[in-house]
Coordinates of C-alpha atoms and ligand atoms in Angstrom, one line a residue:
Chain A
M1 CA -23.3 19.2 -27.3
R2 CA -21.9 21.4 -24.5
P3 CA -18.2 20.7 -24.3
E4 CA -16.1 22.9 -26.6
Q5 CA -18.3 23.3 -29.7
G6 CA -17.7 20.7 -32.3
T7 CA -16.6 17.9 -30.1
M8 CA -18.2 14.8 -31.7
Q9 CA -16.7 11.9 -29.8
S10 CA -18.5 10.1 -27.1
R11 CA -16.6 8.8 -24.1
A12 CA -17.4 5.2 -25.1
M13 CA -15.8 5.8 -28.5
A14 CA -12.8 7.3 -27.0
M15 CA -12.5 4.6 -24.4
A16 CA -12.8 1.9 -27.0
A17 CA -9.9 3.5 -28.9
L18 CA -7.7 3.5 -25.8
L19 CA -8.6 0.0 -24.7
E20 CA -7.5 -1.2 -28.2
L21 CA -4.0 0.1 -27.4
L22 CA -3.9 -1.6 -24.0
T23 CA -3.1 -5.2 -23.2
D24 CA -2.2 -6.3 -19.7
Q25 CA -1.7 -2.9 -18.0
P26 CA -3.7 -2.4 -14.8
V27 CA -6.6 0.0 -15.4
I28 CA -8.5 1.7 -12.6
I29 CA -11.8 3.1 -13.7
C30 CA -13.8 5.7 -11.7
N31 CA -17.3 5.1 -10.5
G32 CA -20.5 5.9 -12.5
F33 CA -20.9 5.3 -16.2
P34 CA -17.2 5.1 -17.1
S35 CA -16.8 1.8 -15.2
R36 CA -20.0 0.4 -16.8
E37 CA -19.0 1.4 -20.3
A38 CA -15.5 -0.1 -19.9
Y39 CA -17.0 -3.3 -18.6
K40 CA -19.2 -3.5 -21.7
I41 CA -16.5 -2.5 -24.2
A42 CA -13.9 -4.9 -23.0
D43 CA -14.0 -6.7 -19.7
R44 CA -10.5 -7.7 -18.6
P45 CA -9.2 -9.1 -15.3
T46 CA -6.7 -6.1 -15.2
H47 CA -9.7 -3.7 -14.9
F48 CA -10.6 -2.4 -11.5
Y49 CA -14.1 -1.2 -11.7
M50 CA -15.2 1.3 -9.0
I51 CA -18.8 1.4 -7.9
G52 CA -18.4 4.0 -5.2
S53 CA -15.7 6.1 -3.4
M54 CA -16.0 8.9 -5.9
G55 CA -12.8 10.9 -6.3
V56 CA -10.1 8.4 -5.4
A57 CA -9.5 6.5 -8.6
S58 CA -6.2 8.2 -9.2
A59 CA -5.2 7.6 -5.5
I60 CA -5.8 3.9 -6.0
G61 CA -3.8 4.0 -9.2
L62 CA -1.0 5.8 -7.4
G63 CA -0.9 3.1 -4.8
V64 CA -0.6 0.5 -7.6
A65 CA 2.0 2.5 -9.5
L66 CA 4.2 3.0 -6.4
A67 CA 4.0 -0.7 -5.4
K68 CA 4.5 -2.0 -8.9
P69 CA 7.1 0.3 -10.5
N70 CA 7.5 -2.0 -13.5
K71 CA 3.9 -1.9 -14.5
Q72 CA 2.4 1.0 -16.4
V73 CA -0.8 2.0 -14.6
V74 CA -3.7 3.7 -16.4
I75 CA -6.5 5.5 -14.7
F76 CA -9.8 6.3 -16.5
D77 CA -11.3 9.2 -14.6
G78 CA -14.1 11.7 -15.0
D79 CA -14.0 15.5 -14.6
G80 CA -16.3 15.4 -11.6
N81 CA -14.1 12.8 -10.0
V82 CA -10.9 14.7 -10.6
L83 CA -12.5 17.9 -9.2
M84 CA -13.5 16.0 -6.0
G85 CA -10.1 14.5 -5.4
M86 CA -8.1 17.4 -6.8
G87 CA -5.5 17.1 -4.0
T88 CA -4.3 13.9 -5.6
L89 CA -3.1 15.8 -8.6
A90 CA -0.7 17.4 -6.2
T91 CA 0.4 14.2 -4.6
V92 CA 1.0 12.6 -8.0
G93 CA 2.8 15.7 -9.3
A94 CA 5.1 15.7 -6.2
L95 CA 5.9 12.0 -6.2
K96 CA 6.3 11.8 -10.0
P97 CA 5.6 8.1 -10.6
K98 CA 7.0 7.4 -14.1
N99 CA 4.5 4.6 -14.7
F100 CA 1.3 6.7 -14.2
I101 CA -1.1 7.6 -17.0
H102 CA -4.1 9.6 -16.0
V103 CA -6.9 9.7 -18.7
V104 CA -9.7 12.2 -17.9
F105 CA -12.9 11.9 -19.9
D106 CA -14.1 15.5 -19.6
N107 CA -17.8 15.9 -20.5
E108 CA -18.1 19.0 -18.3
V109 CA -21.0 17.3 -16.4
Y110 CA -21.7 14.9 -13.6
G111 CA -23.0 12.6 -16.3
S112 CA -23.8 9.6 -14.1
T113 CA -26.3 11.6 -12.0
G114 CA -28.2 13.5 -14.7
N115 CA -25.8 15.9 -16.4
Q116 CA -25.5 18.6 -13.8
P117 CA -22.7 20.9 -14.9
T118 CA -19.3 20.6 -13.3
I119 CA -16.9 23.5 -13.5
S120 CA -14.4 21.9 -15.8
N121 CA -15.6 24.2 -18.6
V122 CA -13.7 27.0 -16.9
V123 CA -11.1 25.0 -14.9
P124 CA -8.6 23.4 -17.3
L125 CA -7.8 20.3 -15.4
E126 CA -4.7 19.4 -17.5
K127 CA -3.2 22.8 -16.6
V128 CA -3.8 22.2 -13.0
A129 CA -2.1 18.8 -13.4
K130 CA 0.8 20.5 -15.2
A131 CA 1.2 23.1 -12.5
A132 CA 1.1 20.4 -9.9
G133 CA 4.1 18.6 -11.5
Y134 CA 2.7 16.1 -14.0
V135 CA 5.5 15.7 -16.6
N136 CA 3.4 15.3 -19.8
V137 CA -0.1 16.8 -20.2
E138 CA -2.2 16.9 -23.4
R139 CA -5.8 18.1 -24.1
V140 CA -7.4 16.3 -27.1
R141 CA -10.7 16.2 -28.9
E142 CA -10.3 14.3 -32.1
R143 CA -9.9 10.6 -32.3
E144 CA -6.6 10.8 -34.2
D145 CA -5.0 13.1 -31.7
L146 CA -6.3 10.9 -28.9
V147 CA -4.7 7.8 -30.3
Y148 CA -1.5 9.6 -31.2
E149 CA -1.0 11.2 -27.8
F150 CA -1.9 8.1 -25.8
K151 CA 0.6 6.0 -27.8
D152 CA 3.2 8.6 -27.1
M153 CA 2.4 8.6 -23.4
L154 CA 2.7 4.8 -23.3
K155 CA 6.3 5.3 -24.5
K156 CA 7.2 8.2 -22.2
D157 CA 8.0 8.5 -18.6
G158 CA 5.2 10.1 -16.6
P159 CA 3.2 11.1 -14.7
S160 CA 1.1 12.0 -17.7
M161 CA -2.4 13.3 -18.1
L162 CA -4.5 13.0 -21.2
L163 CA -7.6 15.1 -21.0
V164 CA -10.1 14.0 -23.5
K165 CA -12.9 16.3 -24.3
V166 CA -16.0 14.1 -24.9
N167 CA -19.7 14.8 -25.5
E168 CA -22.4 13.9 -23.0
M169 CA -23.6 10.8 -24.8
V170 CA -23.8 7.7 -22.7
E171 CA -23.9 4.1 -24.0
D172 CA -26.9 1.9 -23.1
V173 CA -25.1 -0.1 -20.4
G174 CA -26.1 -2.1 -17.4
R175 CA -24.3 -2.4 -14.1
V176 CA -21.0 -4.2 -13.7
M177 CA -22.1 -7.7 -13.1
L178 CA -19.2 -8.7 -10.8
D179 CA -19.2 -8.8 -7.0
P180 CA -16.8 -6.2 -5.6
P181 CA -14.7 -8.8 -3.6
D182 CA -14.3 -10.8 -6.8
I183 CA -13.2 -7.7 -8.7
T184 CA -10.5 -7.3 -6.0
K185 CA -9.4 -10.9 -6.2
R186 CA -9.4 -11.0 -10.0
F187 CA -7.5 -7.8 -10.3
M188 CA -4.9 -8.8 -7.7
K189 CA -4.2 -12.1 -9.5
A190 CA -4.1 -10.4 -12.9
I191 CA -1.4 -7.9 -11.9
E192 CA 0.6 -10.2 -9.7
Chain B
M1 CA 6.5 4.9 27.0
I2 CA 7.0 2.9 23.8
E3 CA 9.9 4.2 21.7
S4 CA 8.8 5.2 18.1
D5 CA 11.6 3.1 16.5
A6 CA 10.5 0.0 18.4
F7 CA 6.9 0.6 17.4
V8 CA 7.8 1.0 13.7
Q9 CA 10.0 -2.1 13.9
A10 CA 7.2 -4.0 15.4
L11 CA 4.9 -3.0 12.6
Q12 CA 7.5 -4.1 10.1
D13 CA 7.9 -7.3 11.9
I14 CA 4.2 -8.2 11.5
G15 CA 4.7 -7.5 7.8
V16 CA 3.6 -3.9 7.2
D17 CA 5.6 -2.6 4.2
F18 CA 3.6 0.4 2.9
F19 CA 3.0 3.4 5.0
T20 CA 1.0 6.5 4.1
G21 CA -1.1 9.1 6.0
V22 CA -1.6 12.6 7.2
P23 CA 0.3 13.7 10.4
D24 CA -0.9 14.4 13.9
S25 CA 1.3 15.5 16.7
I26 CA 0.7 12.3 18.6
L27 CA 2.0 10.4 15.6
G28 CA 5.0 12.8 15.0
G29 CA 7.6 10.4 16.4
I30 CA 6.3 7.5 14.4
I31 CA 6.2 9.4 11.2
A32 CA 9.7 10.8 11.7
E33 CA 11.0 7.3 12.2
L34 CA 9.2 6.1 9.1
M35 CA 10.7 8.9 7.1
E36 CA 14.1 8.1 8.4
R37 CA 13.6 4.5 7.2
R38 CA 12.3 5.9 3.8
L39 CA 9.1 4.0 4.3
Y40 CA 6.6 6.8 4.3
T41 CA 4.6 8.2 1.4
P42 CA 2.8 11.4 2.5
A43 CA -0.8 12.0 1.4
V44 CA -2.7 15.2 1.4
R45 CA -6.1 13.8 2.7
E46 CA -7.0 10.8 4.6
D47 CA -9.3 9.4 1.9
E48 CA -6.5 9.7 -0.6
A49 CA -4.2 7.8 1.9
V50 CA -6.8 5.1 2.3
A51 CA -7.2 4.7 -1.4
M52 CA -3.5 4.7 -2.0
A53 CA -3.2 1.9 0.6
A54 CA -5.9 0.0 -1.2
G55 CA -3.9 0.2 -4.4
A56 CA -0.8 -1.0 -2.6
Y57 CA -2.7 -3.8 -1.0
M58 CA -3.9 -5.1 -4.4
S59 CA -0.3 -5.0 -5.5
G60 CA 0.8 -7.3 -2.8
K61 CA 1.7 -4.9 0.0
V62 CA 0.5 -4.8 3.6
P63 CA -0.5 -1.2 4.1
A64 CA -0.9 1.0 7.1
V65 CA -2.5 4.5 7.1
L66 CA -1.6 7.0 9.9
M67 CA -4.2 9.6 10.7
Q68 CA -5.7 11.8 13.4
N69 CA -9.2 10.6 14.4
S70 CA -10.7 13.6 12.6
G71 CA -9.4 12.0 9.5
L72 CA -11.8 9.1 10.0
G73 CA -14.5 11.6 9.1
T74 CA -12.6 12.6 5.9
S75 CA -12.0 9.0 4.9
L76 CA -15.3 7.4 5.9
N77 CA -16.6 7.0 2.4
A78 CA -13.4 5.4 1.1
L79 CA -13.3 3.1 4.1
I80 CA -16.8 1.9 3.5
S81 CA -17.3 2.1 -0.3
L82 CA -13.9 0.8 -1.1
N83 CA -12.3 -1.2 1.7
V84 CA -15.4 -2.8 3.2
I85 CA -17.4 -3.4 0.0
Y86 CA -14.4 -4.7 -1.9
R87 CA -12.9 -6.6 1.0
Q88 CA -9.6 -4.8 1.1
P89 CA -7.9 -4.8 4.4
C90 CA -5.8 -1.9 5.8
I91 CA -4.2 -1.1 9.1
L92 CA -5.3 2.2 10.5
I93 CA -3.0 3.8 13.1
V94 CA -5.3 6.5 14.5
S95 CA -4.4 9.0 17.1
W96 CA -7.1 9.4 19.7
R97 CA -7.4 13.2 20.1
G98 CA -10.0 14.3 22.6
Y99 CA -9.4 11.2 24.7
Q100 CA -11.3 11.4 28.0
G101 CA -12.5 14.9 27.2
K102 CA -9.1 16.4 27.7
D103 CA -7.9 18.2 24.6
A104 CA -8.6 21.3 22.5
P105 CA -12.2 22.0 21.7
E106 CA -12.1 20.9 18.1
H107 CA -11.2 17.3 19.3
L108 CA -13.8 16.8 22.0
V109 CA -16.8 15.6 19.9
M110 CA -14.9 13.2 17.7
G111 CA -12.9 12.1 20.7
E112 CA -16.1 11.1 22.4
V113 CA -18.0 9.5 19.5
M114 CA -15.0 7.7 17.8
P115 CA -15.4 4.3 19.4
Q116 CA -19.2 4.2 18.5
L117 CA -18.4 5.5 15.0
L118 CA -15.9 2.6 14.4
D119 CA -18.4 0.1 15.9
T120 CA -21.1 1.5 13.5
M121 CA -18.7 1.1 10.6
K122 CA -17.9 -2.4 11.8
I123 CA -14.2 -1.6 11.9
P124 CA -12.5 -3.6 14.7
H125 CA -10.4 -1.5 17.0
R126 CA -8.2 -1.6 20.0
T127 CA -6.3 1.0 22.0
L128 CA -2.6 0.5 22.1
S129 CA -1.3 0.0 25.7
E130 CA 2.3 -0.1 26.8
K131 CA 1.8 -3.2 28.8
A132 CA 0.0 -5.3 26.2
A133 CA 1.6 -3.8 23.1
I134 CA 2.8 -7.1 21.7
D135 CA -0.6 -8.6 22.1
D136 CA -2.2 -5.6 20.4
L137 CA 0.0 -5.9 17.4
K138 CA -0.6 -9.6 17.1
W139 CA -4.3 -8.9 17.2
L140 CA -3.8 -6.3 14.5
A141 CA -2.1 -8.7 12.2
E142 CA -4.5 -11.5 12.8
T143 CA -7.6 -9.4 12.3
F144 CA -6.2 -7.9 9.1
M145 CA -5.6 -11.3 7.6
K146 CA -8.8 -12.9 8.8
Q147 CA -11.4 -10.3 8.2
R148 CA -10.0 -8.5 5.1
I149 CA -11.4 -5.1 6.2
P150 CA -9.8 -2.1 7.8
V151 CA -8.7 -2.6 11.4
A152 CA -7.8 0.3 13.7
L153 CA -5.2 0.7 16.4
L154 CA -5.9 3.7 18.5
I155 CA -3.1 5.7 20.0
T156 CA -3.6 8.0 23.0
K157 CA -1.2 10.7 24.0
G158 CA 2.0 9.6 25.7
V159 CA 1.9 5.9 24.8
V160 CA 4.4 6.1 21.9
R161 CA 7.1 8.7 22.1
G162 CA 6.4 11.8 20.1
L163 CA 8.7 14.5 18.7
H164 CA 8.8 16.6 21.9
P165 CA 9.3 14.4 24.9
Ligands
TPP1 C1 -19.2 11.0 -2.5 C2 -20.1 10.9 -3.7 N1 -20.9 11.9 -4.1 C3 -21.7 11.8 -5.1 C4 -21.9 10.6 -5.8 C5 -22.8 10.5 -6.9 N2 -22.1 10.4 -8.2 C6 -21.9 9.2 -8.8 S1 -21.1 9.4 -10.2 C7 -21.1 11.1 -10.1 C8 -20.6 11.9 -11.2 C9 -19.2 11.7 -11.6 O1 -18.8 12.7 -12.5 P1 -17.7 12.5 -13.5 O2 -16.5 12.1 -12.8 O3 -17.6 13.7 -14.3 O4 -18.1 11.3 -14.5 P2 -19.4 11.2 -15.5 O5 -20.5 10.8 -14.7 O6 -19.6 12.6 -16.1 O7 -19.0 10.2 -16.5 C10 -21.7 11.5 -8.9 C11 -21.9 12.9 -8.5 C12 -21.1 9.6 -5.3 N3 -21.1 8.4 -5.9 N4 -20.2 9.7 -4.3
MG2 MG1 -18.2 14.1 -16.2

């Protein structure tokens, strides 16, 4: 149990709690296990599952948020992904899209490739986001806080970042069984 | 020389309505015009710009990304693992630094290998010419719609008016 001693929640549990609070919002999910878990927990046409292009989930979400200002856009990201595309925190912070909620599941590892440590144990990503200009940022561990803060962010103007400390546990999940071009078409139709 | 306002207007006329990218001096005039028209969303890296454009495309926009050809290196993974695999088209307006071996040293290698690089990535490309500009843009719009992958328009120095005439 590496991340901040005492963290009990798995990413899948945290994700399931958040998906329960969502309905038809576009959700962009980063590559690796996060996409596979989301697909297993609740597959919705409003989900954009990434299988590659690590680091750019939030940039895709930003494009959607700018083009669809009346839709609240949610990004499910990982610590390794955010570190790789850290410049996008600055772009988001500068452009300040109100309809942008960035959830980072921080397990302090590149979980999808065998739990090699990232550096998010010493680099607080929510503070980086705050310094870059995100309007609301929260760091949570417990399920109750997670649900409370996410509900609050759904009500507030963003951009917001919810950093969720999770453990390294991974669900027993298969691949996303959709063809990428079909994911594109389905997502486009769902958020039309 | 093509005036940058005429070039931007022509892009708008073929339907492009979302512009992002990272500047290059050759593209300076175009970006200034886009900013004046409040059409430009600046990015900090070319892969970010490509991904933002992908999000905009899925939201119903016709996106264009402006970049120096070195930015093709930066955005290669996004172009392949996102645009090509997911069939998400994007118009790339790429300045061709190092064209014909005449440029600063940092541009010479990419300037030479760029056409092969684009061919290898199976990204259709054309070089904008003043004489056939209308044709070039028509080709751009058609290829975008038909193939649903990124398509590149290459711009060499002096074809579109820059910031410093
Ligand atoms: C450009 C690139 N480099 C490396 C990889 C391999 N890779 C896939 S997922 C992943 C880890 C992502 O880490 P994180 O965002 O923390 O998510 P986690 O796996 O921990 O859930 C890596 C390194 C990749 N897909 N693309
Ligand atoms: Mg991780």
